[in-house]
Amino acid sequence: MTFNIRQLDTLTYDEVEPIFDEYITHVVEEFLASEIGQTYAAQHPEAGNWIATFVEMAYLYGECTIPKMTKRDAQTVMSAILPRKLTLPDPQVADSAIPELVAFWTYLKETYRFRSAGAIAKYLQSIDGQFREWMADPARGGPAKSFLMAGQNAGYDMTSPEQVSAFQAVYNQQNVTTEFPDLPQVPMVAPPEDVKELFDMLGVELPEAGTMVDPNVILNKMLDVATTMELMSGGDPIAIRQQLEQEMLQSFQAELEEEEFDRPGEIAPADLSMVSEKAIATLKAQAISETAPGTILQDFQTAIAFVDEAGMKASGKLRHFPLKELAALNQRLTHPIEIALKRPQQKSYPNIHGLYLLLRATGMITLKAKGKQQYWTIDSAARDRWNALNPTEQYFTLLEAWLVRGN
C-alpha cells in the first residue's frame, strides 16, 4: 500500500493519536529508502532520529503537518519548541540535526514538490552554527529542562534516577526557610503543568487546589525552584539563594507599602461610592437561582455530573475534552448548539468550552494519570465546598473565577 504523507492534514488530534507513531516511522523509512536518504545514511548510520523528533514536536506543539509547514513554522520548531522540550545528554548531539534535516527537506522538495520545502532547507542551512547554542541555552528551556541542565552542569548524570536523586539531595541541603512578611491565608491555585512537573521532580508536594494555604510556604517553594534555576549559572548555591531571598523580600516589601491585606476574620466594607443607586437597587432586587439570571448554575452542575460519569480523557496537548463526548454533553445543556461541522472541535462549542474553562478555573476538575493517559476527574473536596454554597454564593463564585482567576 502506498504511503500517504498527507493523511494527517484533515484529521483531528484524537484521530491522529493512535496512528501517529506509525506515521512517523513511515516518513523516516521512506526518506531512508530514497537516493538522498541512502547517501546520507551511508555516512550517518543512526540517521532518522532527528527527523522523527522534528515531525513529532512540530505536530504536538506547533500543530503543523509536513505538507503544510512553512518556513516560519520551521523557525518556531528549531528556535523555540526543540530547545524548550528537548534536553540533550551532550550539546554536541545537536550537531547532527541540521545535516539530517537539510537532507530530509531536500528530499521532500524533490519528491513531493512541497511549496516551502526549499525555503525550509535553506533556513536550516543558515542556522548550522546556532542550533547547538539554542539547545544549550537555559533561557530557551522550560522549568523541567532547566532542572535537568542544572544537574548536568553540576556533574550529575541526569539520565540516571539515582543521580537525579543525588542532585536533589545536594540541593535540599541548601534549602532553608525564609521569613516573608506576614500574609493572610489564600486558596491554593493549581499550577501550570510544566511548573507542577518541576515541583514533582524536586520532590516538593504542593497543597491541593482550593485548600487554604500560608503564602510563606508557597513563596519558599517558589524560592526553591528559583534557586535551582539559578544553579544553571554554576554559581555557589548558598550565595545564589541569599541573593534571591533579598530580591524577593525587597519585592514584597514594596508591594506591602502599596497594598493593605485584610486579616482573617475581617471583611473590608464595600465601596459603593462609584455605584449608582439604580444599580444598587437592581442588585438587591435580583433573585438568583439555577435558572436565573441565565442558566449558568444549572449547566455548570450538568457539566460536573457529566465529567463524573464519563471519566473524560484529557485530549491533545491542550487537555480538552475528548471529541466523542462533546455532542452528548452539548445535548444535556439547557440551550444545545446545532453544529453542522463533520468533525467539530471543543472550540466549536462555545457553551462547552466556557464551562470547561470554569471547571478548571474553579479547581472543580483535576488531572489524574491512568498509565500513559491523563483523565479529567472531579475534585471531591471542591465539589463538597460547592454543594455547601447557596445559589447566590455559587453564582458569584463562578463570576469571580471567570473575572479574577480565569487565564
Coordinates of C-alpha atoms in Angstrom, one line a residue:
M1 CA 0.0 0.0 0.0
T2 CA 1.4 3.4 -1.0
F3 CA 2.2 5.7 2.0
N4 CA 0.1 8.9 2.1
I5 CA 2.3 11.7 3.6
R6 CA -0.8 14.0 3.6
Q7 CA -3.0 11.7 5.7
L8 CA -2.8 13.9 8.9
D9 CA -3.8 17.1 7.2
T10 CA -7.6 16.6 7.5
L11 CA -7.6 14.6 10.8
T12 CA -8.3 15.8 14.3
Y13 CA -5.8 15.2 17.1
D14 CA -8.0 12.4 18.5
E15 CA -7.9 10.7 15.1
V16 CA -4.1 11.2 14.7
E17 CA -3.1 10.0 18.1
P18 CA -3.4 6.2 17.6
I19 CA -1.7 6.3 14.2
F20 CA 1.0 9.0 14.8
D21 CA 3.9 6.7 15.8
E22 CA 3.3 4.5 12.7
Y23 CA 3.1 7.6 10.5
I24 CA 6.4 9.0 11.8
T25 CA 8.0 5.5 11.2
H26 CA 6.8 5.5 7.6
V27 CA 8.1 9.0 7.0
V28 CA 11.6 8.1 8.2
E29 CA 11.6 4.8 6.3
E30 CA 10.5 6.4 3.1
F31 CA 13.3 9.0 3.4
L32 CA 15.9 6.3 4.1
A33 CA 14.8 4.3 1.1
S34 CA 15.3 7.3 -1.2
E35 CA 18.5 8.0 -3.0
I36 CA 19.2 11.1 -0.9
G37 CA 18.4 9.1 2.3
Q38 CA 20.7 6.2 1.4
T39 CA 23.5 8.6 0.6
Y40 CA 23.1 10.3 3.9
A41 CA 22.7 7.1 5.9
A42 CA 25.9 5.7 4.4
Q43 CA 27.8 8.3 6.4
H44 CA 25.4 8.5 9.3
P45 CA 24.2 5.0 10.4
E46 CA 21.9 6.4 13.1
A47 CA 20.0 8.7 10.6
G48 CA 16.3 9.2 11.3
N49 CA 16.2 10.2 14.9
W50 CA 16.2 14.0 14.3
I51 CA 13.6 13.7 11.5
A52 CA 11.3 11.7 13.9
T53 CA 11.8 14.2 16.7
F54 CA 11.2 17.2 14.3
V55 CA 8.0 15.7 12.9
E56 CA 6.6 14.8 16.4
M57 CA 7.4 18.2 18.0
A58 CA 6.1 20.2 15.0
Y59 CA 2.7 18.5 15.2
L60 CA 2.3 18.2 19.0
Y61 CA 3.5 21.7 19.9
G62 CA 3.3 23.6 16.7
E63 CA 0.2 22.0 15.2
C64 CA 2.0 21.6 11.9
T65 CA 1.9 18.7 9.5
I66 CA 4.8 18.2 7.0
P67 CA 2.9 19.2 3.8
K68 CA 1.5 22.4 5.3
M69 CA 4.6 23.5 7.1
T70 CA 6.0 27.0 6.3
K71 CA 9.5 28.5 6.8
R72 CA 8.1 30.4 9.8
D73 CA 6.7 27.1 11.3
A74 CA 10.2 25.5 10.9
Q75 CA 11.8 28.5 12.6
T76 CA 9.4 28.1 15.6
V77 CA 10.2 24.4 15.9
M78 CA 14.0 24.9 15.7
S79 CA 14.4 28.1 17.8
A80 CA 11.7 27.6 20.4
I81 CA 10.0 24.2 20.6
L82 CA 13.0 21.9 20.4
P83 CA 15.1 24.0 22.8
R84 CA 12.3 24.1 25.3
K85 CA 11.1 20.5 25.1
L86 CA 14.3 18.5 24.4
T87 CA 17.2 18.0 26.8
L88 CA 20.4 16.6 25.2
P89 CA 22.9 14.5 27.2
D90 CA 25.7 16.3 25.4
P91 CA 25.4 19.6 23.4
Q92 CA 27.4 18.0 20.6
V93 CA 24.5 15.8 19.8
A94 CA 22.8 18.8 18.3
D95 CA 25.4 19.0 15.6
S96 CA 23.9 16.1 13.6
A97 CA 20.4 17.7 13.5
I98 CA 21.0 20.3 10.7
P99 CA 22.6 18.0 8.1
E100 CA 19.9 15.4 8.6
L101 CA 17.0 17.8 8.4
V102 CA 18.5 19.6 5.4
A103 CA 18.7 16.2 3.6
F104 CA 15.2 15.4 4.6
W105 CA 13.7 18.7 3.4
T106 CA 15.7 18.5 0.2
Y107 CA 14.2 15.0 -0.3
L108 CA 10.7 16.4 0.3
K109 CA 11.3 19.2 -2.2
E110 CA 12.4 16.8 -5.0
T111 CA 9.9 14.1 -4.3
Y112 CA 6.7 15.9 -3.3
R113 CA 7.3 19.5 -4.5
F114 CA 6.1 21.0 -1.3
R115 CA 5.9 24.7 -1.7
S116 CA 8.0 25.6 1.3
A117 CA 10.4 22.7 1.3
G118 CA 13.2 24.6 -0.5
A119 CA 12.9 27.6 1.8
I120 CA 13.0 25.4 4.9
A121 CA 16.1 23.6 3.7
K122 CA 17.9 26.9 3.1
Y123 CA 16.8 28.2 6.5
L124 CA 18.1 25.1 8.2
Q125 CA 21.5 25.5 6.5
S126 CA 21.6 29.1 7.7
I127 CA 21.3 28.1 11.4
D128 CA 24.0 25.4 11.3
G129 CA 26.3 27.3 13.6
Q130 CA 23.5 28.4 16.0
F131 CA 21.4 25.4 16.8
R132 CA 23.7 23.8 19.3
E133 CA 23.8 27.1 21.2
W134 CA 20.0 27.3 21.2
M135 CA 19.7 23.8 22.6
A136 CA 22.1 24.6 25.4
D137 CA 20.6 27.9 26.3
P138 CA 18.7 27.7 29.6
A139 CA 16.7 30.8 28.8
R140 CA 15.0 28.9 26.0
G141 CA 14.2 25.9 28.2
G142 CA 11.2 25.1 30.4
P143 CA 11.4 24.5 34.2
A144 CA 11.9 20.8 33.9
K145 CA 14.6 21.2 31.4
S146 CA 16.3 23.8 33.5
F147 CA 16.4 21.4 36.4
L148 CA 18.0 18.7 34.3
M149 CA 20.5 21.0 32.8
A150 CA 21.4 22.3 36.3
G151 CA 22.2 18.8 37.3
Q152 CA 24.3 18.2 34.2
N153 CA 26.3 21.3 34.8
A154 CA 26.9 20.2 38.3
G155 CA 28.4 17.0 37.0
Y156 CA 25.5 14.6 37.5
D157 CA 24.2 12.0 35.1
M158 CA 20.6 13.2 34.8
T159 CA 19.6 10.1 32.8
S160 CA 20.1 8.0 36.0
P161 CA 17.3 8.1 38.6
E162 CA 19.9 7.6 41.3
Q163 CA 22.0 10.6 40.0
V164 CA 18.8 12.7 39.8
S165 CA 18.1 11.8 43.5
A166 CA 21.7 12.6 44.4
F167 CA 21.5 16.1 42.8
Q168 CA 18.1 16.7 44.5
A169 CA 19.7 15.8 47.9
V170 CA 22.5 18.2 47.4
Y171 CA 20.0 20.9 46.5
N172 CA 17.9 20.1 49.5
Q173 CA 20.9 20.5 51.9
Q174 CA 20.9 24.2 50.9
N175 CA 17.2 24.5 51.4
V176 CA 16.3 26.9 54.2
T177 CA 13.1 28.7 55.1
T178 CA 12.9 32.4 54.5
E179 CA 10.5 34.5 56.6
F180 CA 8.5 36.7 54.4
P181 CA 6.1 39.5 55.7
D182 CA 3.0 38.1 57.4
L183 CA 0.2 37.5 54.9
P184 CA -3.4 36.1 55.3
Q185 CA -4.1 32.6 54.1
V186 CA -5.3 32.3 50.5
P187 CA -6.8 29.5 48.4
M188 CA -4.3 27.3 46.5
V189 CA -4.5 27.6 42.7
A190 CA -3.5 24.6 40.5
P191 CA -0.1 25.4 38.9
P192 CA 0.5 25.0 35.1
E193 CA 1.6 21.5 34.0
D194 CA 5.3 22.4 33.4
V195 CA 5.6 24.1 36.8
K196 CA 4.0 21.1 38.5
E197 CA 6.3 18.8 36.6
L198 CA 9.3 20.6 38.1
F199 CA 8.0 20.6 41.6
D200 CA 7.4 16.8 41.2
M201 CA 11.0 16.3 40.1
L202 CA 12.2 18.3 43.1
G203 CA 10.2 16.1 45.4
V204 CA 8.1 19.1 46.5
E205 CA 4.5 18.3 47.3
L206 CA 2.0 21.1 46.7
P207 CA -1.3 21.5 48.5
E208 CA -4.5 20.6 46.7
A209 CA -6.1 23.3 44.6
G210 CA -8.7 25.2 46.6
T211 CA -7.2 24.5 50.1
M212 CA -6.3 27.5 52.2
V213 CA -2.5 27.9 52.4
D214 CA 0.1 30.1 54.1
P215 CA 1.7 32.3 51.4
N216 CA 5.0 31.9 53.2
V217 CA 5.0 28.2 52.5
I218 CA 4.3 28.7 48.8
L219 CA 6.8 31.6 48.4
N220 CA 9.5 29.4 49.9
K221 CA 8.7 26.6 47.4
M222 CA 8.9 29.2 44.6
L223 CA 12.2 30.3 46.0
D224 CA 13.4 26.7 46.0
V225 CA 12.6 26.4 42.3
A226 CA 14.2 29.8 41.5
T227 CA 17.4 28.7 43.3
T228 CA 17.5 25.5 41.2
M229 CA 17.0 27.5 38.0
E230 CA 19.8 29.9 39.0
L231 CA 22.2 26.9 39.6
M232 CA 22.4 26.8 35.8
S233 CA 25.0 29.6 36.1
G234 CA 27.3 27.2 38.0
G235 CA 27.5 29.6 41.0
D236 CA 27.6 28.9 44.7
P237 CA 24.2 27.6 45.9
I238 CA 24.2 29.5 49.2
A239 CA 25.2 32.8 47.6
I240 CA 22.6 32.4 44.9
R241 CA 19.8 31.7 47.5
Q242 CA 20.8 34.6 49.6
Q243 CA 20.6 36.9 46.6
L244 CA 17.2 35.6 45.6
E245 CA 15.9 36.0 49.1
Q246 CA 17.0 39.6 49.2
E247 CA 15.4 40.3 45.8
M248 CA 12.1 38.6 46.8
L249 CA 12.0 40.4 50.2
Q250 CA 12.5 43.7 48.5
S251 CA 9.8 43.0 46.0
F252 CA 7.2 42.0 48.7
Q253 CA 8.1 44.9 50.9
A254 CA 7.4 47.3 48.0
E255 CA 4.1 45.6 47.4
L256 CA 3.1 45.8 51.1
E257 CA 3.7 49.5 51.1
E258 CA 1.0 49.8 48.4
E259 CA -1.4 47.1 49.4
E260 CA -3.3 46.6 52.7
F261 CA -4.2 43.0 53.2
D262 CA -7.4 42.0 55.1
R263 CA -6.6 39.8 58.0
P264 CA -8.6 36.6 58.6
G265 CA -12.0 37.3 60.1
E266 CA -12.1 40.8 58.8
I267 CA -14.3 41.8 55.8
A268 CA -13.5 45.1 54.2
P269 CA -16.6 47.3 53.7
A270 CA -17.7 47.6 50.1
D271 CA -17.0 51.0 48.5
L272 CA -20.3 51.9 46.8
S273 CA -19.4 55.5 46.1
M274 CA -19.0 54.9 42.4
V275 CA -22.2 52.7 42.1
S276 CA -25.4 54.4 41.2
E277 CA -28.5 54.0 43.4
K278 CA -30.3 52.4 40.4
A279 CA -27.6 49.8 40.1
I280 CA -27.7 49.0 43.8
A281 CA -31.5 48.7 43.7
T282 CA -31.2 46.3 40.7
L283 CA -28.7 44.1 42.5
K284 CA -30.8 44.0 45.7
A285 CA -33.9 43.0 43.6
Q286 CA -32.1 40.3 41.7
A287 CA -33.1 36.8 42.7
I288 CA -30.5 34.2 41.8
S289 CA -31.4 30.5 41.2
E290 CA -30.2 27.7 38.9
T291 CA -32.0 29.3 36.0
A292 CA -31.9 33.0 36.8
P293 CA -30.2 35.2 35.7
G294 CA -29.3 32.8 32.9
T295 CA -28.8 29.1 33.3
I296 CA -25.1 29.0 34.2
L297 CA -25.6 27.3 37.6
Q298 CA -27.8 24.5 36.1
D299 CA -25.3 24.0 33.2
F300 CA -22.3 24.0 35.5
Q301 CA -23.9 21.3 37.6
T302 CA -24.7 19.4 34.5
A303 CA -21.0 19.6 33.4
I304 CA -19.9 18.4 36.8
A305 CA -22.2 15.3 36.6
F306 CA -21.2 14.6 33.0
V307 CA -17.4 14.6 33.8
D308 CA -18.0 12.5 36.8
E309 CA -19.9 9.9 34.8
A310 CA -17.8 9.9 31.6
G311 CA -14.3 9.9 33.2
M312 CA -13.2 12.4 30.5
K313 CA -9.9 11.6 28.8
A314 CA -7.7 14.7 28.5
S315 CA -7.3 15.0 24.8
G316 CA -4.3 16.5 23.0
K317 CA -1.7 19.0 24.3
L318 CA -4.4 21.5 25.2
R319 CA -6.0 18.9 27.5
H320 CA -9.5 19.4 26.1
F321 CA -12.5 17.1 26.5
P322 CA -12.5 14.1 24.0
L323 CA -14.1 14.8 20.7
K324 CA -16.5 11.8 21.0
E325 CA -18.1 13.2 24.2
L326 CA -18.8 16.8 23.0
A327 CA -22.1 16.1 21.2
A328 CA -23.5 14.2 24.2
L329 CA -22.6 16.9 26.6
N330 CA -24.0 19.6 24.3
Q331 CA -27.4 17.9 24.2
R332 CA -27.6 17.8 28.0
L333 CA -27.1 21.6 28.4
T334 CA -30.1 24.0 28.7
H335 CA -29.5 25.5 25.2
P336 CA -27.8 23.0 22.9
I337 CA -26.0 24.4 19.9
E338 CA -26.5 22.9 16.4
I339 CA -23.2 22.1 14.8
A340 CA -23.0 21.4 11.0
L341 CA -19.3 20.5 11.1
K342 CA -18.3 16.9 10.4
R343 CA -15.5 17.0 13.0
P344 CA -16.3 19.8 15.5
Q345 CA -13.6 20.6 18.0
Q346 CA -14.2 21.8 21.5
K347 CA -13.8 25.4 20.4
S348 CA -16.7 24.8 18.0
Y349 CA -19.0 24.5 21.1
P350 CA -18.6 27.9 23.0
N351 CA -21.1 26.7 25.6
I352 CA -19.0 23.6 26.4
H353 CA -15.7 25.5 26.1
G354 CA -16.8 28.2 28.6
L355 CA -17.9 25.5 31.1
Y356 CA -14.6 23.7 30.6
L357 CA -12.7 26.9 31.5
L358 CA -14.9 27.5 34.5
L359 CA -14.3 23.9 35.7
R360 CA -10.6 24.5 35.5
A361 CA -10.6 28.0 37.0
T362 CA -12.6 26.9 40.0
G363 CA -10.4 23.8 40.6
M364 CA -13.5 21.6 40.2
I365 CA -11.7 19.2 37.8
T366 CA -8.2 17.8 38.2
L367 CA -5.9 15.7 36.0
K368 CA -5.2 12.1 37.1
A369 CA -3.0 9.6 35.2
K370 CA -4.0 6.1 34.3
G371 CA -1.0 4.6 32.7
K372 CA 0.2 6.9 30.0
Q373 CA -3.2 8.6 29.6
Q374 CA -4.5 11.5 31.7
Y375 CA -8.1 11.9 32.6
W376 CA -10.2 14.8 34.0
T377 CA -11.9 13.9 37.2
I378 CA -14.0 15.8 39.7
D379 CA -12.1 17.1 42.8
S380 CA -14.3 15.7 45.6
A381 CA -13.2 18.4 48.1
A382 CA -14.0 21.2 45.7
R383 CA -17.4 19.6 44.9
D384 CA -18.3 19.4 48.6
R385 CA -17.4 23.0 49.1
W386 CA -19.5 23.9 46.0
N387 CA -22.5 21.9 47.2
A388 CA -22.4 23.7 50.6
L389 CA -23.0 27.1 48.9
N390 CA -26.4 28.7 48.2
P391 CA -27.2 29.7 44.6
T392 CA -26.1 33.3 45.2
E393 CA -22.8 32.2 46.6
Q394 CA -22.4 29.8 43.7
Y395 CA -23.2 32.4 41.1
F396 CA -20.6 34.9 42.4
T397 CA -18.1 32.1 42.9
L398 CA -18.3 31.4 39.1
L399 CA -18.2 35.2 38.4
E400 CA -15.1 35.6 40.5
A401 CA -13.4 32.6 38.9
W402 CA -14.2 33.9 35.4
L403 CA -13.1 37.5 36.0
V404 CA -10.3 37.1 38.6
R405 CA -8.8 33.6 38.3
G406 CA -9.5 32.7 34.7
N407 CA -6.5 32.7 32.4

